[in-house]
PDB file of C-alpha atoms in Angstrom:
ATOM      1  CA  MET Q 269      25.894  50.739  36.897  1.00 54.00           C
ATOM      2  CA  ASN Q 270      29.490  49.262  36.417  1.00 63.00           C
ATOM      3  CA  MET Q 271      28.455  46.739  38.315  1.00 60.00           C
ATOM      4  CA  MET Q 272      25.127  46.552  36.597  1.00 59.00           C
ATOM      5  CA  LYS Q 273      27.369  46.260  33.444  1.00 61.00           C
ATOM      6  CA  LYS Q 274      28.952  43.225  34.613  1.00 61.00           C
ATOM      7  CA  PHE Q 275      26.054  41.419  35.656  1.00 57.00           C
ATOM      8  CA  LEU Q 276      24.551  42.105  32.499  1.00 56.00           C
ATOM      9  CA  ALA Q 277      27.607  40.210  30.851  1.00 56.00           C
ATOM     10  CA  ILE Q 278      27.913  37.465  32.828  1.00 59.00           C
ATOM     11  CA  LEU Q 279      23.962  37.081  32.019  1.00 50.00           C
ATOM     12  CA  PHE Q 280      24.763  37.332  28.436  1.00 53.00           C
ATOM     13  CA  ALA Q 281      27.378  35.299  28.607  1.00 49.00           C
ATOM     14  CA  CYS Q 282      25.642  32.507  30.791  1.00 50.00           C
ATOM     15  CA  THR Q 283      23.241  32.910  27.764  1.00 49.00           C
ATOM     16  CA  LEU Q 284      25.049  31.961  23.919  1.00 45.00           C
ATOM     17  CA  SER Q 285      27.059  28.703  25.780  1.00 46.00           C
ATOM     18  CA  TRP Q 286      23.838  27.462  27.263  1.00 47.00           C
ATOM     19  CA  SER Q 287      22.722  28.017  22.483  1.00 52.00           C
ATOM     20  CA  ALA Q 288      22.987  25.772  19.710  1.00 59.00           C
ATOM     21  CA  GLN Q 289      25.822  25.754  17.867  1.00 74.00           C
ATOM     22  CA  ALA Q 290      26.165  26.146  14.489  1.00 78.00           C
ATOM     23  CA  ALA Q 291      27.847  23.658  12.554  1.00 85.00           C
ATOM     24  CA  VAL Q 292      28.609  22.052   8.363  1.00 87.00           C
ATOM     25  CA  ILE Q 293      28.895  19.388   7.762  1.00 87.00           C
ATOM     26  CA  ASP Q 294      31.845  19.840   4.793  1.00 85.00           C
ATOM     27  CA  ASN Q 295      31.114  16.696   2.395  1.00 84.00           C
ATOM     28  CA  SER Q 296      31.926  18.364  -0.562  1.00 83.00           C
ATOM     29  CA  ALA Q 297      35.699  17.341  -2.113  1.00 78.00           C
ATOM     30  CA  TRP Q 298      34.554  14.664  -5.198  1.00 76.00           C
ATOM     31  CA  THR Q 299      36.325  11.746  -4.692  1.00 71.00           C
ATOM     32  CA  GLY Q 300      33.545   9.820  -6.861  1.00 70.00           C
ATOM     33  CA  SER Q 301      32.266  10.163  -9.747  1.00 67.00           C
ATOM     34  CA  ILE Q 302      28.088  11.002 -11.642  1.00 66.00           C
ATOM     35  CA  ASN Q 303      25.782   7.822 -11.410  1.00 66.00           C
ATOM     36  CA  SER Q 304      22.323   7.076 -12.555  1.00 70.00           C
ATOM     37  CA  GLY Q 305      19.952   4.954 -13.390  1.00 71.00           C
ATOM     38  CA  TRP Q 306      17.744   4.596  -9.471  1.00 76.00           C
ATOM     39  CA  ALA Q 307      14.689   5.055  -8.801  1.00 79.00           C
ATOM     40  CA  GLN Q 308      15.659   6.408  -5.698  1.00 84.00           C
ATOM     41  CA  SER Q 309      18.787   6.956  -3.207  1.00 86.00           C
ATOM     42  CA  ALA Q 310      19.175   8.849  -0.202  1.00 89.00           C
ATOM     43  CA  GLN Q 311      21.483  10.467   2.389  1.00 91.00           C
ATOM     44  CA  THR Q 312      21.833   9.178   5.931  1.00 92.00           C
ATOM     45  CA  LEU Q 313      21.915  11.294   8.997  1.00 92.00           C
ATOM     46  CA  SER Q 314      22.234  10.938  13.137  1.00 92.00           C
ATOM     47  CA  PHE Q 315      23.981  13.124  15.447  1.00 92.00           C
ATOM     48  CA  ALA Q 316      24.084  12.649  19.157  1.00 90.00           C
ATOM     49  CA  SER Q 317      22.401  15.477  20.354  1.00 91.00           C
ATOM     50  CA  ASP Q 318      18.995  17.073  19.143  1.00 92.00           C
ATOM     51  CA  THR Q 319      19.878  18.845  15.579  1.00 92.00           C
ATOM     52  CA  THR Q 320      17.810  21.607  13.292  1.00 94.00           C
ATOM     53  CA  LEU Q 321      18.827  20.624  10.051  1.00 94.00           C
ATOM     54  CA  ASN Q 322      18.926  23.716   8.464  1.00 94.00           C
ATOM     55  CA  SER Q 323      19.963  23.265   5.074  1.00 94.00           C
ATOM     56  CA  PHE Q 324      21.338  20.502   3.351  1.00 94.00           C
ATOM     57  CA  GLY Q 325      22.715  21.579  -0.525  1.00 92.00           C
ATOM     58  CA  TRP Q 326      23.531  18.362  -3.428  1.00 89.00           C
ATOM     59  CA  TRP Q 327      25.025  17.880  -7.120  1.00 87.00           C
ATOM     60  CA  LEU Q 328      23.411  16.822 -10.314  1.00 84.00           C
ATOM     61  CA  GLY Q 329      24.751  16.469 -13.285  1.00 80.00           C
ATOM     62  CA  GLU Q 330      22.381  18.016 -15.089  1.00 80.00           C
ATOM     63  CA  SER Q 331      18.992  19.112 -14.445  1.00 83.00           C
ATOM     64  CA  HIS Q 332      15.653  17.502 -12.984  1.00 82.00           C
ATOM     65  CA  THR Q 333      12.432  17.776 -11.423  1.00 85.00           C
ATOM     66  CA  HIS Q 334      12.241  15.720  -8.803  1.00 86.00           C
ATOM     67  CA  GLN Q 335      11.507  14.997  -5.414  1.00 90.00           C
ATOM     68  CA  VAL Q 336      13.199  16.317  -2.515  1.00 92.00           C
ATOM     69  CA  SER Q 337      12.032  15.010   1.122  1.00 94.00           C
ATOM     70  CA  VAL Q 338      13.906  14.250   4.848  1.00 95.00           C
ATOM     71  CA  VAL Q 339      12.457  11.209   6.145  1.00 95.00           C
ATOM     72  CA  GLU Q 340      12.809   8.901   9.499  1.00 95.00           C
ATOM     73  CA  TRP Q 341      15.705   6.023   8.464  1.00 93.00           C
ATOM     74  CA  VAL Q 342      14.975   2.209   8.868  1.00 87.00           C
ATOM     75  CA  SER Q 343      16.632   0.155   6.362  1.00 80.00           C
ATOM     76  CA  GLY Q 344      14.174   2.736   4.047  1.00 86.00           C
ATOM     77  CA  PRO Q 345      11.960   5.514   4.547  1.00 91.00           C
ATOM     78  CA  GLY Q 346       9.746   6.555   7.051  1.00 92.00           C
ATOM     79  CA  SER Q 347       7.654   9.994   8.934  1.00 94.00           C
ATOM     80  CA  VAL Q 348       8.556  12.659   6.882  1.00 95.00           C
ATOM     81  CA  LEU Q 349       9.623  15.292   8.223  1.00 95.00           C
ATOM     82  CA  PHE Q 350       9.609  17.824   4.719  1.00 95.00           C
ATOM     83  CA  SER Q 351       9.249  17.509   0.748  1.00 96.00           C
ATOM     84  CA  THR Q 352       8.956  20.049  -2.027  1.00 94.00           C
ATOM     85  CA  THR Q 353       9.753  18.778  -5.293  1.00 93.00           C
ATOM     86  CA  GLN Q 354      11.248  21.486  -7.779  1.00 90.00           C
ATOM     87  CA  SER Q 355      13.049  21.635 -10.869  1.00 90.00           C
ATOM     88  CA  TRP Q 356      16.673  21.581  -9.769  1.00 88.00           C
ATOM     89  CA  SER Q 357      19.224  23.502 -11.822  1.00 89.00           C
ATOM     90  CA  ALA Q 358      22.401  20.888 -12.716  1.00 85.00           C
ATOM     91  CA  GLY Q 359      25.293  21.493  -9.735  1.00 87.00           C
ATOM     92  CA  PHE Q 360      24.481  22.517  -6.303  1.00 92.00           C
ATOM     93  CA  ASN Q 361      21.260  21.947  -5.488  1.00 92.00           C
ATOM     94  CA  GLN Q 362      19.490  23.257  -1.316  1.00 94.00           C
ATOM     95  CA  ILE Q 363      17.486  22.760   0.610  1.00 94.00           C
ATOM     96  CA  THR Q 364      16.206  24.365   3.686  1.00 94.00           C
ATOM     97  CA  PRO Q 365      13.831  22.437   5.448  1.00 95.00           C
ATOM     98  CA  ASN Q 366      14.533  23.918   9.231  1.00 94.00           C
ATOM     99  CA  VAL Q 367      13.559  20.813  11.180  1.00 94.00           C
ATOM    100  CA  LEU Q 368      14.204  18.908  14.393  1.00 94.00           C
ATOM    101  CA  LEU Q 369      16.493  15.289  14.468  1.00 93.00           C
ATOM    102  CA  SER Q 370      16.083  13.853  17.654  1.00 93.00           C
ATOM    103  CA  ALA Q 371      19.240  12.705  18.861  1.00 93.00           C
ATOM    104  CA  GLY Q 372      20.036   9.155  18.094  1.00 92.00           C
ATOM    105  CA  THR Q 373      17.850   8.782  15.470  1.00 94.00           C
ATOM    106  CA  LEU Q 374      18.845   7.945  12.187  1.00 94.00           C
ATOM    107  CA  TYR Q 375      17.246  10.205   9.383  1.00 95.00           C
ATOM    108  CA  ALA Q 376      17.936  10.276   5.574  1.00 94.00           C
ATOM    109  CA  VAL Q 377      17.699  13.067   2.577  1.00 94.00           C
ATOM    110  CA  LEU Q 378      15.395  11.147   0.290  1.00 91.00           C
ATOM    111  CA  PHE Q 379      15.611  11.656  -3.417  1.00 88.00           C
ATOM    112  CA  ASN Q 380      12.948  10.342  -6.053  1.00 87.00           C
ATOM    113  CA  TYR Q 381      14.296  10.695  -8.970  1.00 80.00           C
ATOM    114  CA  GLN Q 382       9.577  10.295 -10.601  1.00 70.00           C
ATOM    115  CA  GLY Q 383      10.374   7.494 -12.571  1.00 64.00           C
ATOM    116  CA  SER Q 384      13.790   9.031 -14.530  1.00 67.00           C
ATOM    117  CA  THR Q 385      16.794   7.341 -14.697  1.00 60.00           C
ATOM    118  CA  THR Q 386      18.408   9.696 -16.506  1.00 63.00           C
ATOM    119  CA  ASN Q 387      18.929  11.991 -12.966  1.00 63.00           C
ATOM    120  CA  THR Q 388      23.089  12.224 -12.428  1.00 72.00           C
ATOM    121  CA  VAL Q 389      23.642  12.540  -8.911  1.00 76.00           C
ATOM    122  CA  HIS Q 390      27.825  13.279  -7.603  1.00 80.00           C
ATOM    123  CA  TYR Q 391      28.736  10.683  -4.759  1.00 79.00           C
ATOM    124  CA  ASN Q 392      32.271  10.170  -3.289  1.00 76.00           C
ATOM    125  CA  THR Q 393      33.422   6.456  -3.359  1.00 72.00           C
ATOM    126  CA  THR Q 394      35.429   6.878   0.708  1.00 71.00           C
ATOM    127  CA  ASN Q 395      33.272   6.871   3.559  1.00 73.00           C
ATOM    128  CA  GLY Q 396      33.704  11.152   4.262  1.00 76.00           C
ATOM    129  CA  TYR Q 397      30.714  11.547   6.374  1.00 82.00           C
ATOM    130  CA  ALA Q 398      31.044   9.287   8.991  1.00 82.00           C
ATOM    131  CA  ASP Q 399      27.526   9.172  11.369  1.00 86.00           C
ATOM    132  CA  GLY Q 400      25.344   8.602   7.448  1.00 86.00           C
ATOM    133  CA  GLU Q 401      25.392   6.395   4.255  1.00 86.00           C
ATOM    134  CA  TRP Q 402      24.677   6.030   0.842  1.00 85.00           C
ATOM    135  CA  TRP Q 403      22.091   4.439   0.000  1.00 86.00           C
ATOM    136  CA  LEU Q 404      19.641   3.502  -3.326  1.00 84.00           C
ATOM    137  CA  LEU Q 405      16.796   2.107  -4.470  1.00 83.00           C
ATOM    138  CA  SER Q 406      16.823  -0.788  -7.144  1.00 77.00           C
ATOM    139  CA  GLY Q 407      14.255  -3.273  -6.161  1.00 80.00           C
ATOM    140  CA  THR Q 408      15.138  -2.975  -2.626  1.00 84.00           C
ATOM    141  CA  TRP Q 409      16.933  -0.431  -0.479  1.00 86.00           C
ATOM    142  CA  SER Q 410      20.667  -1.082   0.039  1.00 84.00           C
ATOM    143  CA  PRO Q 411      23.411   0.902   1.069  1.00 84.00           C
ATOM    144  CA  TRP Q 412      26.061   2.580  -1.429  1.00 75.00           C
ATOM    145  CA  LEU Q 413      29.732   0.328  -2.207  1.00 67.00           C
ATOM    146  CA  ASN Q 414      30.254  -0.021   1.838  1.00 65.00           C
ATOM    147  CA  GLY Q 415      28.999   3.287   3.109  1.00 70.00           C
ATOM    148  CA  ASN Q 416      30.411   5.609   0.202  1.00 81.00           C
ATOM    149  CA  ASP Q 417      28.488   8.750   0.612  1.00 83.00           C
ATOM    150  CA  MET Q 418      26.292  12.088  -1.507  1.00 85.00           C
ATOM    151  CA  ARG Q 419      28.622  14.567  -1.700  1.00 85.00           C
ATOM    152  CA  PHE Q 420      26.683  17.305  -0.343  1.00 89.00           C
ATOM    153  CA  ILE Q 421      26.965  19.594   2.130  1.00 90.00           C
ATOM    154  CA  ALA Q 422      24.501  20.288   5.641  1.00 92.00           C
ATOM    155  CA  ASN Q 423      24.137  23.130   8.205  1.00 90.00           C
ATOM    156  CA  VAL Q 424      23.087  22.111  11.261  1.00 92.00           C
ATOM    157  CA  ASN Q 425      22.675  23.662  15.170  1.00 89.00           C
ATOM    158  CA  GLU Q 426      23.215  20.609  17.267  1.00 85.00           C
ATOM    159  CA  THR Q 427      22.017  21.592  20.693  1.00 76.00           C
ATOM    160  CA  GLN Q 428      24.714  21.122  23.410  1.00 62.00           C
ATOM    161  CA  ASN Q 429      24.230  21.199  26.599  1.00 53.00           C
ATOM    162  CA  GLY Q 430      20.731  19.698  27.245  1.00 51.00           C
ATOM    163  CA  ASP Q 431      17.972  22.296  27.378  1.00 56.00           C
ATOM    164  CA  VAL Q 432      18.047  25.446  26.305  1.00 55.00           C
ATOM    165  CA  PRO Q 433      16.779  27.998  28.863  1.00 59.00           C
ATOM    166  CA  GLU Q 434      13.814  29.666  27.685  1.00 66.00           C
ATOM    167  CA  PRO Q 435      14.945  33.669  27.717  1.00 70.00           C
ATOM    168  CA  ALA Q 436      11.526  34.509  29.907  1.00 70.00           C
ATOM    169  CA  THR Q 437      13.311  32.049  32.943  1.00 72.00           C
ATOM    170  CA  LEU Q 438      17.004  33.832  31.961  1.00 72.00           C
ATOM    171  CA  LEU Q 439      15.347  37.522  32.529  1.00 74.00           C
ATOM    172  CA  LEU Q 440      13.946  37.285  35.895  1.00 74.00           C
ATOM    173  CA  MET Q 441      16.709  35.102  36.495  1.00 77.00           C
ATOM    174  CA  GLY Q 442      18.742  38.108  35.994  1.00 79.00           C
ATOM    175  CA  MET Q 443      16.077  40.343  37.640  1.00 79.00           C
ATOM    176  CA  GLY Q 444      16.132  38.812  40.516  1.00 80.00           C
ATOM    177  CA  LEU Q 445      20.150  38.702  40.876  1.00 78.00           C
ATOM    178  CA  ALA Q 446      20.340  42.503  39.600  1.00 81.00           C
ATOM    179  CA  GLY Q 447      17.467  43.182  42.789  1.00 80.00           C
ATOM    180  CA  LEU Q 448      20.212  41.411  45.428  1.00 76.00           C
ATOM    181  CA  GLY Q 449      22.650  43.220  43.969  1.00 77.00           C
ATOM    182  CA  PHE Q 450      20.761  46.780  44.165  1.00 77.00           C
ATOM    183  CA  ARG Q 451      18.859  46.165  47.364  1.00 79.00           C
ATOM    184  CA  ARG Q 452      23.179  45.151  48.564  1.00 76.00           C
ATOM    185  CA  ARG Q 453      24.167  48.219  47.253  1.00 76.00           C
ATOM    186  CA  LYS Q 454      21.731  50.793  49.364  1.00 78.00           C
ATOM    187  CA  ALA Q 455      21.901  49.484  52.614  1.00 76.00           C
ATOM    188  CA  LYS Q 456      25.225  50.512  52.605  1.00 71.00           C
TER     189      LYS Q 456
END
């Protein structure tokens, strides 16, 4: 029985090593100001491995109703993966899109201010997030101040070791190894 416990512990440890790794992208230290006057803005994101965007939070200077979307990005918005329109409060706000983002593809969290030019957004005057930048739409899309970023926090799960084995595959492998162990023990 002791051998079985050891085997199950090793199998459990292997399962954990193959799973996705949770991470937080924290660009919340505020080194900038509040600005307004755009039709839309977007914070771009990219990842080296497939990643699930669990949540994305940002700060507003005042309450406002507008649309927030997660989109593919190629010098502007592309395919929409998630979208919601609602009233947002002054201060910290958050969406929970739970969308899978492919490795090497540029994505953006897009803010459509619904025609209002009074909406105020916090941004940083430094490039706190190296894998993206803040874009603004004022006639055409352009990056803001040489790679500066929006003030945000994102919770993600990055897949570290390629494909994650299916639970049934791990169970079948575990049962086979356990059977071999029991057969060997019975033969002694």
